[in-house]
PDB file of C-alpha atoms and ligand atoms in Angstrom:
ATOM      1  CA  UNK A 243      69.718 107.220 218.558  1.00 82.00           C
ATOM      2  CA  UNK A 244      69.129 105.402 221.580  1.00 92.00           C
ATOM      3  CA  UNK A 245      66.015 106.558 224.150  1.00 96.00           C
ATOM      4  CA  UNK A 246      67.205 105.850 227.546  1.00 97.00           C
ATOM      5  CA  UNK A 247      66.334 106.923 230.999  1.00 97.00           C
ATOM      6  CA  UNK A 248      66.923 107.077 234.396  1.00 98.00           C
ATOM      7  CA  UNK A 249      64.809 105.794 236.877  1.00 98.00           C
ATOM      8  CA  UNK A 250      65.268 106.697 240.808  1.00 97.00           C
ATOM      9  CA  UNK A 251      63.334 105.630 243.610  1.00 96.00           C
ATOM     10  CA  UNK A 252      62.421 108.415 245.763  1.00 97.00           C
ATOM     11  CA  UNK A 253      63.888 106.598 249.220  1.00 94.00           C
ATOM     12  CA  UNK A 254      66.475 109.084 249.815  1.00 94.00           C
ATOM     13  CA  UNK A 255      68.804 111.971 248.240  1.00 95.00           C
ATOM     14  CA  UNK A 256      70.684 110.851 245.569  1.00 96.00           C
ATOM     15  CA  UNK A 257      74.337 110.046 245.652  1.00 95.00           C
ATOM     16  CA  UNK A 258      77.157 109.855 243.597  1.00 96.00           C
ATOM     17  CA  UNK A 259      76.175 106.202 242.131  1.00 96.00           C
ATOM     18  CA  UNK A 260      73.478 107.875 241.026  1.00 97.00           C
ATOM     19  CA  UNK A 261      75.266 110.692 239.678  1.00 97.00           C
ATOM     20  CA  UNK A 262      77.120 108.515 237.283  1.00 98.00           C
ATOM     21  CA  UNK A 263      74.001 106.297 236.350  1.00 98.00           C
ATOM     22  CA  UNK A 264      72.240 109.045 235.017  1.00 98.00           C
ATOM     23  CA  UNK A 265      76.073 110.112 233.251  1.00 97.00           C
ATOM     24  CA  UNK A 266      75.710 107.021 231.713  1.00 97.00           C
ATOM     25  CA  UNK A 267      72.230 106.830 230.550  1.00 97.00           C
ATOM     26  CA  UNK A 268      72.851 110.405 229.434  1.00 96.00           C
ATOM     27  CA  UNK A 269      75.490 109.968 227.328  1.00 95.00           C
ATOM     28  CA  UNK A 270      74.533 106.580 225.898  1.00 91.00           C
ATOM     29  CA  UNK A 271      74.185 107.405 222.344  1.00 67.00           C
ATOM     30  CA  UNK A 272      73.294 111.053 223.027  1.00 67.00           C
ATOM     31  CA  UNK A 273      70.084 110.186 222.425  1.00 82.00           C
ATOM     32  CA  UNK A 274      66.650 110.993 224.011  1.00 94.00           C
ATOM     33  CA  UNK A 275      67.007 111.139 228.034  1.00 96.00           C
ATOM     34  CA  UNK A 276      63.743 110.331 230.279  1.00 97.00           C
ATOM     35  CA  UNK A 277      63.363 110.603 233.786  1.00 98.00           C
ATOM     36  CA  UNK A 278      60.994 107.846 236.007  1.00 98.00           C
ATOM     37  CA  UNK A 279      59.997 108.302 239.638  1.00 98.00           C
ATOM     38  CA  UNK A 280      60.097 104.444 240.985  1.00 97.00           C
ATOM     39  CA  UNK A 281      57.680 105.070 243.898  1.00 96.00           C
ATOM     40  CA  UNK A 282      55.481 102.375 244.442  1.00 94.00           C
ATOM     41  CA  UNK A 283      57.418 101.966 247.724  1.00 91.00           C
ATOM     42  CA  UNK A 284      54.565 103.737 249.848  1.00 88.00           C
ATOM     43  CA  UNK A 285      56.587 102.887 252.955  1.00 89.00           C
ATOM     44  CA  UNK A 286      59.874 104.996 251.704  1.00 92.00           C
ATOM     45  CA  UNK A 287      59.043 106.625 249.153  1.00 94.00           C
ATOM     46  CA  UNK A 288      58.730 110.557 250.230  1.00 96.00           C
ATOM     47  CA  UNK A 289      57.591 113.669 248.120  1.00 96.00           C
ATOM     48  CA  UNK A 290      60.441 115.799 249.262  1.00 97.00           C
ATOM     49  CA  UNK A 291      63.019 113.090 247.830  1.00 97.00           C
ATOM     50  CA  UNK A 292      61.330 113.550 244.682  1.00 98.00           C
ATOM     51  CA  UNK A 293      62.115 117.517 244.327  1.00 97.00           C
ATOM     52  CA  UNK A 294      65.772 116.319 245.741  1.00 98.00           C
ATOM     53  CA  UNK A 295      65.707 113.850 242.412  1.00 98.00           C
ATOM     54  CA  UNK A 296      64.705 117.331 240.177  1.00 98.00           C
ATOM     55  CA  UNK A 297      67.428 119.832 241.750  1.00 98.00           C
ATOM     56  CA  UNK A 298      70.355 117.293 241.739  1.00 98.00           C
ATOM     57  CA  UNK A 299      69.768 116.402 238.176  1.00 98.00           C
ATOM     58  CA  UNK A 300      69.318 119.857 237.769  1.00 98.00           C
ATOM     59  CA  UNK A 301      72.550 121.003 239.061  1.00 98.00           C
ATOM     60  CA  UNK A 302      74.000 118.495 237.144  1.00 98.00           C
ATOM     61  CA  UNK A 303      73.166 119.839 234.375  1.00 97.00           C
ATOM     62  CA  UNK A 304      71.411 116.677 233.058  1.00 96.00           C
ATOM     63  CA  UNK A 305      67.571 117.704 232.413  1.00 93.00           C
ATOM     64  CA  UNK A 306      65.098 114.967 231.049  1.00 95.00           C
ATOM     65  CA  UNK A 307      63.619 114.911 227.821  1.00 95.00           C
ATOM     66  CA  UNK A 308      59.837 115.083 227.896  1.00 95.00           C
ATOM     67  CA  UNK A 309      57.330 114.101 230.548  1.00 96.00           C
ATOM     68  CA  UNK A 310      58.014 112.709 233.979  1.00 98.00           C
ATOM     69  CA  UNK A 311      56.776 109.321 234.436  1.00 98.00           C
ATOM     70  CA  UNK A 312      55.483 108.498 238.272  1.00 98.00           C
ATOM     71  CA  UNK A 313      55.089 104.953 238.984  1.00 97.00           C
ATOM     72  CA  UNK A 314      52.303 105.776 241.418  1.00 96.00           C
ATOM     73  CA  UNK A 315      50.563 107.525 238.951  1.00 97.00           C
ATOM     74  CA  UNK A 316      50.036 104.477 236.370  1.00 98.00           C
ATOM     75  CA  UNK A 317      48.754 101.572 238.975  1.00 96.00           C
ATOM     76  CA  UNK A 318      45.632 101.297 236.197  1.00 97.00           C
ATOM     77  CA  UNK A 319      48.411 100.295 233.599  1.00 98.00           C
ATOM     78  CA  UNK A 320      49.986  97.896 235.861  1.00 98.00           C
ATOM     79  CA  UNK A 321      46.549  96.270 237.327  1.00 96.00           C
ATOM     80  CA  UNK A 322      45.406  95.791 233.640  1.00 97.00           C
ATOM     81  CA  UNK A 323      48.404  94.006 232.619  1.00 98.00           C
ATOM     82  CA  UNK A 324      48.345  91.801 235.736  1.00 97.00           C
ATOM     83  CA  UNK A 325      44.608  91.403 234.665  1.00 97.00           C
ATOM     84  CA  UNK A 326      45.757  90.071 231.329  1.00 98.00           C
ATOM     85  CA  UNK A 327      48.171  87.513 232.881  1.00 98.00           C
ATOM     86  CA  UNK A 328      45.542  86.344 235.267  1.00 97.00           C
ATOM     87  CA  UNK A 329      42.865  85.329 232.210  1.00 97.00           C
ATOM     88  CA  UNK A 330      45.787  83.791 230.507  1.00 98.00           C
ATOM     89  CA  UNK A 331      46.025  81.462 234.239  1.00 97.00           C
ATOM     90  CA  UNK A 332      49.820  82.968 233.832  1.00 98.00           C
ATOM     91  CA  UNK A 333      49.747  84.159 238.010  1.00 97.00           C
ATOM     92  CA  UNK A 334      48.479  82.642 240.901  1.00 97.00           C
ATOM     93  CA  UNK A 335      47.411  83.903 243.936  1.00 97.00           C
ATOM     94  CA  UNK A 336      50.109  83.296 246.946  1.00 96.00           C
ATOM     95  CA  UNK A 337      48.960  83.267 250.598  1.00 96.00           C
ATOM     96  CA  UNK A 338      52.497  82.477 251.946  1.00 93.00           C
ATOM     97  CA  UNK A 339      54.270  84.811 254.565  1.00 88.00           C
ATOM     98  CA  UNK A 340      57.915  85.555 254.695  1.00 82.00           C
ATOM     99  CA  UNK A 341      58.390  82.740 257.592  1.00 82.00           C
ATOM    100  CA  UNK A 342      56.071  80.135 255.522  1.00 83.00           C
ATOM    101  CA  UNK A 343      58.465  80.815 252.580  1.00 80.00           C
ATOM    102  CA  UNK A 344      61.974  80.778 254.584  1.00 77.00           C
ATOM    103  CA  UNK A 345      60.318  77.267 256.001  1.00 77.00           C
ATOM    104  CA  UNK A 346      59.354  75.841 252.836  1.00 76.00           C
ATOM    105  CA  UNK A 347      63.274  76.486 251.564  1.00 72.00           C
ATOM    106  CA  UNK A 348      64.481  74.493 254.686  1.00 70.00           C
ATOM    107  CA  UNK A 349      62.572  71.732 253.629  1.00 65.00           C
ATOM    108  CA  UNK A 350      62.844  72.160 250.147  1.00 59.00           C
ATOM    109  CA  UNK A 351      64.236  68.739 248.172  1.00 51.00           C
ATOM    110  CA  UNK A 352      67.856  69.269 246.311  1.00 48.00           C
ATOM    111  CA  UNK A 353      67.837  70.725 243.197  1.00 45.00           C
ATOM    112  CA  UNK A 354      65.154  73.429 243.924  1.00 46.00           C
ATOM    113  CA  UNK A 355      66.729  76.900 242.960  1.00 47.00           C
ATOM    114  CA  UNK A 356      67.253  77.946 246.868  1.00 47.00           C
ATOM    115  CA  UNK A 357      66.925  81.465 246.213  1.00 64.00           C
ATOM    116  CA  UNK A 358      63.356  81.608 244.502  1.00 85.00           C
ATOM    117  CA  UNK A 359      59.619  80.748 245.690  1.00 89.00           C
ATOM    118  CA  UNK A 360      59.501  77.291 246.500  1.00 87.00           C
ATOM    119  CA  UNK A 361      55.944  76.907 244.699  1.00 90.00           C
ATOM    120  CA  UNK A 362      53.884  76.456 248.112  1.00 92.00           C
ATOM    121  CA  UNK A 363      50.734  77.876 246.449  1.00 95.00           C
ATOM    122  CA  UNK A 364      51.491  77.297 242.963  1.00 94.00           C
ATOM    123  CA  UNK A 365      48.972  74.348 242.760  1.00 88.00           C
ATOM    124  CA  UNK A 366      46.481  75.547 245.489  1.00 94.00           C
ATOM    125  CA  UNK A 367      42.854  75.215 243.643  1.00 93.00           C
ATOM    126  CA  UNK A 368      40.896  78.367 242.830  1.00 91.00           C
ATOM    127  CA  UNK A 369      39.093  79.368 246.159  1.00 94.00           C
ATOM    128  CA  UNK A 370      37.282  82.736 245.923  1.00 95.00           C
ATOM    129  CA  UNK A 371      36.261  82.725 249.262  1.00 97.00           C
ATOM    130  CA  UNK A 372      39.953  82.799 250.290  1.00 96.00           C
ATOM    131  CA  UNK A 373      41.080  85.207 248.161  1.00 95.00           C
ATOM    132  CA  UNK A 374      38.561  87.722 249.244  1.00 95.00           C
ATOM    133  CA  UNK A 375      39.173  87.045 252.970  1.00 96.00           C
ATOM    134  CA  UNK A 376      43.098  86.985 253.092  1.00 95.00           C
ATOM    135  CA  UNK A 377      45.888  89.056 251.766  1.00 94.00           C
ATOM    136  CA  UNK A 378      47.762  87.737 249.033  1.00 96.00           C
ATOM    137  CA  UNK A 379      50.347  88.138 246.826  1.00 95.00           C
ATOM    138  CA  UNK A 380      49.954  87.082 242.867  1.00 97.00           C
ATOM    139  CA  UNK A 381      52.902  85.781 241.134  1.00 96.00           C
ATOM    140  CA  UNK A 382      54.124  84.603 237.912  1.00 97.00           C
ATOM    141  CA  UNK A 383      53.964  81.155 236.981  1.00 97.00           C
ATOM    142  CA  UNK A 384      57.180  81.164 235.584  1.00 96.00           C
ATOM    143  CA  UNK A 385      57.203  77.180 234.116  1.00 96.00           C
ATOM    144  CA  UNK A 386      53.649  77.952 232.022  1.00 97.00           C
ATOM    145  CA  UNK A 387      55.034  81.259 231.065  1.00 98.00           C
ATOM    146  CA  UNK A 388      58.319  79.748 229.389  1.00 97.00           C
ATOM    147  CA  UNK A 389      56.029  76.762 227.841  1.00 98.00           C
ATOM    148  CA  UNK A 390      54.025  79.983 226.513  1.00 97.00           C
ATOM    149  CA  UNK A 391      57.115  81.836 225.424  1.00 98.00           C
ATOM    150  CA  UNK A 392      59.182  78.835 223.949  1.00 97.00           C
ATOM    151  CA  UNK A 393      61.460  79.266 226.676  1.00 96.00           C
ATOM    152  CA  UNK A 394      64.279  81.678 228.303  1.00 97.00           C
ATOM    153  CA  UNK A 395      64.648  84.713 226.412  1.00 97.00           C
ATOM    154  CA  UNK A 396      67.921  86.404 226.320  1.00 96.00           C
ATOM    155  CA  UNK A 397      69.628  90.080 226.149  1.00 98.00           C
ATOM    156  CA  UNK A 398      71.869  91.591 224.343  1.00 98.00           C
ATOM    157  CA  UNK A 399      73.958  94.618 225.958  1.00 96.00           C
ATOM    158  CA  UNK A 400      75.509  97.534 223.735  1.00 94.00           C
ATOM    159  CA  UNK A 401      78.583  96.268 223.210  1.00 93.00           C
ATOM    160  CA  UNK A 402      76.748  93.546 221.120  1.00 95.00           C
ATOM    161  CA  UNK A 403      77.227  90.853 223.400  1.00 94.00           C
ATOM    162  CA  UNK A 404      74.355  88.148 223.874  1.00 95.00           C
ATOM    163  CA  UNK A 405      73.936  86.962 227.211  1.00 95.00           C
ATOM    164  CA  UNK A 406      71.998  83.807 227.974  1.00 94.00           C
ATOM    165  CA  UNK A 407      69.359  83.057 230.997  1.00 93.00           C
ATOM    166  CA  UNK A 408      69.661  79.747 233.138  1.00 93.00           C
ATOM    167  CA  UNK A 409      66.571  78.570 234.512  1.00 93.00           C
ATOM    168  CA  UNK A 410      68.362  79.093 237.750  1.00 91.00           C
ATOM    169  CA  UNK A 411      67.955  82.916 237.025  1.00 93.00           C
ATOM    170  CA  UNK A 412      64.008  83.025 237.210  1.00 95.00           C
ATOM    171  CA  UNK A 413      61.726  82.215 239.837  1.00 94.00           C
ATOM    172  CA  UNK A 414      57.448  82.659 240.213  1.00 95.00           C
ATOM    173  CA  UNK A 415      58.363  86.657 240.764  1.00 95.00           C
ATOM    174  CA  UNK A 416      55.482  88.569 242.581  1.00 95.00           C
ATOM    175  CA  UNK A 417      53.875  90.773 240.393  1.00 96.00           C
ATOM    176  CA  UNK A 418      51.459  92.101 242.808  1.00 95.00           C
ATOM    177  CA  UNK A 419      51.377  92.190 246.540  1.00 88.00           C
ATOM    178  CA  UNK A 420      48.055  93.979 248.923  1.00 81.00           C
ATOM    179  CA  UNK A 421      50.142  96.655 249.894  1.00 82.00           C
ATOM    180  CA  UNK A 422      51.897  97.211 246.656  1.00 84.00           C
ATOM    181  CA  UNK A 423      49.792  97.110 243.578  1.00 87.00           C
ATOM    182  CA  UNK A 424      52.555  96.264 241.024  1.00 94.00           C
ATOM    183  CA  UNK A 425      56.249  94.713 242.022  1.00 94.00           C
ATOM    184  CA  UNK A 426      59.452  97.021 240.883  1.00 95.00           C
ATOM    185  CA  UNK A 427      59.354  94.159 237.570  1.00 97.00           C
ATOM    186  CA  UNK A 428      55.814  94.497 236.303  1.00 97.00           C
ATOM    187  CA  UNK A 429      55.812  98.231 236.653  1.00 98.00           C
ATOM    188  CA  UNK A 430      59.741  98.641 235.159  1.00 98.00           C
ATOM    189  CA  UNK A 431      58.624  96.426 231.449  1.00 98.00           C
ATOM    190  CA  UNK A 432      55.755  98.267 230.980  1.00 98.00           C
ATOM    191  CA  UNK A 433      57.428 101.638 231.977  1.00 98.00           C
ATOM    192  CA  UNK A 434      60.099 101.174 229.595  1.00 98.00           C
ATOM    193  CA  UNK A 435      57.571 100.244 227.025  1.00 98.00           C
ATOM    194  CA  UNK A 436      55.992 103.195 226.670  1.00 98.00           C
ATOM    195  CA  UNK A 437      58.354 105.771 227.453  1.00 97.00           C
ATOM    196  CA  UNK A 438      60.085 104.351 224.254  1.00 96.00           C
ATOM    197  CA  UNK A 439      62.518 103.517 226.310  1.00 97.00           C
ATOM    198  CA  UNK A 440      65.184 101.665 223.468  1.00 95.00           C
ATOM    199  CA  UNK A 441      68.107 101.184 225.930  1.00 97.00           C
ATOM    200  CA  UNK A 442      68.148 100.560 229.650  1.00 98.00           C
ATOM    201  CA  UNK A 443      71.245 102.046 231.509  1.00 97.00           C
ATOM    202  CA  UNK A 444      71.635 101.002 234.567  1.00 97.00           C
ATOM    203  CA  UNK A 445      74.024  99.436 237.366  1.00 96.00           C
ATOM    204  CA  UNK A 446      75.320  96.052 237.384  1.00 95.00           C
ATOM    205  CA  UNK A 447      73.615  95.112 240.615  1.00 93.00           C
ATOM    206  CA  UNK A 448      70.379  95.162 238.768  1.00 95.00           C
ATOM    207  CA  UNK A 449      71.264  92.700 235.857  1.00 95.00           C
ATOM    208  CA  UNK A 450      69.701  89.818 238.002  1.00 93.00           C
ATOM    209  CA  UNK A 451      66.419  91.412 237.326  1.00 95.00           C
ATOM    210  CA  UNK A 452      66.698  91.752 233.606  1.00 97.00           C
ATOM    211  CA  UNK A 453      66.195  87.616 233.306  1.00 96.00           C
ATOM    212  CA  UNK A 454      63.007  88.312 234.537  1.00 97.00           C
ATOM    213  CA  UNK A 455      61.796  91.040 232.806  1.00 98.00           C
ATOM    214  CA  UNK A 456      63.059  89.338 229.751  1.00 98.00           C
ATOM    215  CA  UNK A 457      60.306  86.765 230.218  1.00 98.00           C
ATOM    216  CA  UNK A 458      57.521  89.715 231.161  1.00 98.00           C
ATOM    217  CA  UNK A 459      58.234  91.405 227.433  1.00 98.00           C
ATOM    218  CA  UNK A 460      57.942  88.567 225.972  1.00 98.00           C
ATOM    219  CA  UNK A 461      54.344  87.993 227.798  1.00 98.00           C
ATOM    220  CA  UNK A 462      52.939  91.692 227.230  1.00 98.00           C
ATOM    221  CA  UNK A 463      54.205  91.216 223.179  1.00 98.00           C
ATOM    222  CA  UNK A 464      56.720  94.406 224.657  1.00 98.00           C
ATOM    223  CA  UNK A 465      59.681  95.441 222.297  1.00 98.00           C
ATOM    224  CA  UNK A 466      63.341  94.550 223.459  1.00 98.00           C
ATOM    225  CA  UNK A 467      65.277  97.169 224.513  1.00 98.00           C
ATOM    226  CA  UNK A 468      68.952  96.901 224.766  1.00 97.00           C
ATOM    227  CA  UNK A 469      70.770  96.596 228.011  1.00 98.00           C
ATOM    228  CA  UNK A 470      73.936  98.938 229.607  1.00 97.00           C
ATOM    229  CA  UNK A 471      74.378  97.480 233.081  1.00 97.00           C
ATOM    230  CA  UNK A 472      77.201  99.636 234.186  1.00 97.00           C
ATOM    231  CA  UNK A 473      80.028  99.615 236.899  1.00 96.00           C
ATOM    232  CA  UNK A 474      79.318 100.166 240.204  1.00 96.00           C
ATOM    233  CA  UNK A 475      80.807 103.017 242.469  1.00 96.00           C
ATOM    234  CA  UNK A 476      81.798 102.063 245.590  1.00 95.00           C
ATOM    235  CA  UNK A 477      84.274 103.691 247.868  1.00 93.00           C
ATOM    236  CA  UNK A 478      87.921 103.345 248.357  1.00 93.00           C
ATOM    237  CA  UNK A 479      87.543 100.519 250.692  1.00 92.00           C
ATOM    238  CA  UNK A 480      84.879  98.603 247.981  1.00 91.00           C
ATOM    239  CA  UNK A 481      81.910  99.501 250.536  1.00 90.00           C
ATOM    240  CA  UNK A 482      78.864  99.932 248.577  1.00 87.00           C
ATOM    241  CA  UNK A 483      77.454 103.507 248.849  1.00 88.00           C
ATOM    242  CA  UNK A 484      73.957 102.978 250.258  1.00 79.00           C
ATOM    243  CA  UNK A 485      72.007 105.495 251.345  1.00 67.00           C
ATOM    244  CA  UNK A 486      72.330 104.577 254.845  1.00 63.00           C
ATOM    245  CA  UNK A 487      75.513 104.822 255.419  1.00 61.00           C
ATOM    246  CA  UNK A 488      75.865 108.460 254.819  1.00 64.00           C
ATOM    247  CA  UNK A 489      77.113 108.019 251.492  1.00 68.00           C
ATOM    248  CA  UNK A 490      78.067 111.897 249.850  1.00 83.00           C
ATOM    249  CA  UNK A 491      74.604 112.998 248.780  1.00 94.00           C
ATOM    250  CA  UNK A 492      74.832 114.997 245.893  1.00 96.00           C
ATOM    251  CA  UNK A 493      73.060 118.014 247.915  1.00 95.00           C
ATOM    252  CA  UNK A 494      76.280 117.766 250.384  1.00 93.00           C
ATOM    253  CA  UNK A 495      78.598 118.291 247.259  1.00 94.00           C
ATOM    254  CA  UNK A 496      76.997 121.220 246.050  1.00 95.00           C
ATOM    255  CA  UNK A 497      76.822 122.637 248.823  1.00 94.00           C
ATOM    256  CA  UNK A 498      80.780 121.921 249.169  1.00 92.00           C
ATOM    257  CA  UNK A 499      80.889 123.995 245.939  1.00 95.00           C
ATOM    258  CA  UNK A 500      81.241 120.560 243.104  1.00 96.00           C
ATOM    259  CA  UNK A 501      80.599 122.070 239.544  1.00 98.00           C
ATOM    260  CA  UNK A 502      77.655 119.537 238.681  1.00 98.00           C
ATOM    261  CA  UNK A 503      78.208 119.766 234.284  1.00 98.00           C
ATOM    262  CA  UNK A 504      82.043 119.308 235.419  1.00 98.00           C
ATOM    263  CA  UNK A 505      81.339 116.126 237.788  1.00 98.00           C
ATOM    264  CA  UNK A 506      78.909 115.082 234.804  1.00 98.00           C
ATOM    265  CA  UNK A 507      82.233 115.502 232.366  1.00 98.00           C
ATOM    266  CA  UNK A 508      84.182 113.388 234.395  1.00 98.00           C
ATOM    267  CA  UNK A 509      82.077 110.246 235.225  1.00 98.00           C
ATOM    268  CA  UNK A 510      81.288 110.118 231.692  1.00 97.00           C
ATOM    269  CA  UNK A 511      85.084 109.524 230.834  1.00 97.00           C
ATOM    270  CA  UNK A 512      84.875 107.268 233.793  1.00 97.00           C
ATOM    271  CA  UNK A 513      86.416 109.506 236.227  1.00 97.00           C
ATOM    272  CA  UNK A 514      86.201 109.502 239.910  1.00 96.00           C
ATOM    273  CA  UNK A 515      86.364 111.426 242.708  1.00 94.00           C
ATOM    274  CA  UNK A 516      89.354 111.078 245.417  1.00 92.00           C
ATOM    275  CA  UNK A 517      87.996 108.531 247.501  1.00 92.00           C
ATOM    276  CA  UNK A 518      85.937 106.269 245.211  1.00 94.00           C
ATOM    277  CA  UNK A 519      86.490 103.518 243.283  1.00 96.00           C
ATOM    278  CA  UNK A 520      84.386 101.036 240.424  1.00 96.00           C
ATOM    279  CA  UNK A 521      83.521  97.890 241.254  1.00 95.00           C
ATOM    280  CA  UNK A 522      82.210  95.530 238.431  1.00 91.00           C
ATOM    281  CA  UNK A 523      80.833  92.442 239.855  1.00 89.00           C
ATOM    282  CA  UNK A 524      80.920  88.953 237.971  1.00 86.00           C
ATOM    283  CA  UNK A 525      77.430  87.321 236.580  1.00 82.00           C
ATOM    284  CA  UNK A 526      77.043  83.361 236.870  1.00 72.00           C
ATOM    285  CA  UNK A 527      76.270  82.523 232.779  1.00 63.00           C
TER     286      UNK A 527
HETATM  287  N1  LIG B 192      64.504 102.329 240.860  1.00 81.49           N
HETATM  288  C1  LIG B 192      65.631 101.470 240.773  1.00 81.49           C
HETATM  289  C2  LIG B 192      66.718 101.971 241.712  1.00 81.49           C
HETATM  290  O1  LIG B 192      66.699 103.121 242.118  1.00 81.49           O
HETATM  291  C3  LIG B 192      66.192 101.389 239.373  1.00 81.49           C
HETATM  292  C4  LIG B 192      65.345 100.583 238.477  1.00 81.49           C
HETATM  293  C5  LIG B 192      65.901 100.358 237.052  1.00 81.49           C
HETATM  294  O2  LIG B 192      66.799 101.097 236.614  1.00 81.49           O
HETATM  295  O3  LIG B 192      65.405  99.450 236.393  1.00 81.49           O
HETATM  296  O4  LIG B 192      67.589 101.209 242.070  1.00 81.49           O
END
């Protein structure tokens, strides 16, 4: 029986995306169900979002298995695995701002994978003095890392299906930035690592990440889990729900009287709401 879990990020009340994510990672299997806070976010993340997280699921009906995992509460894990990488000269130390990096990709010869680090301070030498005076990033070497690993891992999601990575779907990743100790990746592989965590359920619009944290297990010697990247919920129109833009919350639905086990019911046999629709979108193999 599959261990899987669902893994918010206190930002905001939960909506009905959510709602079906956790369905999903519920029902997968009917196996054991964790819960994760992702707040390493110090600028969104909010206490009172995380009781929000613990009433809607709740009302839902769909209570985790064991204990809680908090990101925050595990930055020791995360700083000891980045220690790791960084005696294995796996990460490097990157200096760059958001402009220096937008610049680089201007000038950045064909062929380059636009969308990832250009390398700026990939071959910088060690300078200690540096490093203590100026913030930095650290990130992944990703081109020693697949020499390590014997190259681009894969995935296979629960329908059996193998998917392949491209080269073009990995970049140096930050692992570690000043004002966030570990990056959503570091933190998510070792999370799902030790919660046991056997299949990872969740949405589509994540699956770009999984490359990455393909590569990471394979690093850290982690187990791989299988993959459920699920549908999307949008509404009517195909306008992503986002938090923002007042999407339902699942608060405002109880309060309009919504029978949470019921909604649960129907999202797991892929039911929707008036008003909403699924959206599955395409992956570049
Ligand atoms: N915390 C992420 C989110 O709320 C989910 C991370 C994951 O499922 O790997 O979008």
């Amino acid at each position: 029986m599959p261990v899987t879990r669902f893994a918010p990020s206190p930002s905001g009340r939960l909506h009905l995306g959510h709602a079906f994510s956790a369905a999903m990672a519920a029902d997968a299997g009917d196996g054991t169900f964790r819960l994760r806070i992702d707040d390493l976010d110090p600028a969104r993340s909010r206490p009172e979002y995380v009781d929000g997280i613990m009433e809607d699921l709740d009302w839902l009906g769909l209570s985790p298995d064991g204990e809680v995992m908090v990101e925050s509460e595990r930055l020791d894990r995360y700083a000891a695995a980045l220690e790791e990488l960084k005696d294995r000269g796996l990460v490097y130390p990157c200096f760059c701002t958001r402009a220096d990096i937008a610049e680089a990709m201007l000038n950045a010869p064909h062929g380059d994978p636009g969308h990832h680090y250009p390398g700026t301070c990939r071959r910088l030498a060690p300078d200690p003095a540096r490093l203590e005076a100026e913030p930095h990033s650290w990130r992944l070497d990703v081109g020693r890392a697949l020499e390590e690993i014997g190259g681009l891992p894969g995935w296979t999601e629960r329908d059996g299906i193998r998917f392949r990575s491209t080269r073009d779907h990995v970049g140096d990743a930050i692992l570690s930035r000043k004002d966030a100790p570990s990056s959503y990746h570091l933190a998510c592989v070792l999370d799902d690592a030790d919660q046991g965590v056997d299949m990872v359920v969740r949405g589509a619009d994540l699956r770009p990440s999984t490359p990455i944290q393909r590569v990471l297990q394979q690093l850290l010697c982690l187990p791989e889990p299988t993959y459920f990247h699920h549908k999307l919920v949008t509404h009517e129109d195909g306008k992503r729900l986002a938090k923002r833009d007042k999407a339902p919350t699942l608060e405002a639905m109880r309060a309009d009287g919504v029978d949470g086990p019921a909604l649960v019911e129907s999202l797991t046999a892929q039911s929707l709401p008036l008003g909403f629709a699924f959206h599955e979108p395409t992956w570049e193999a």
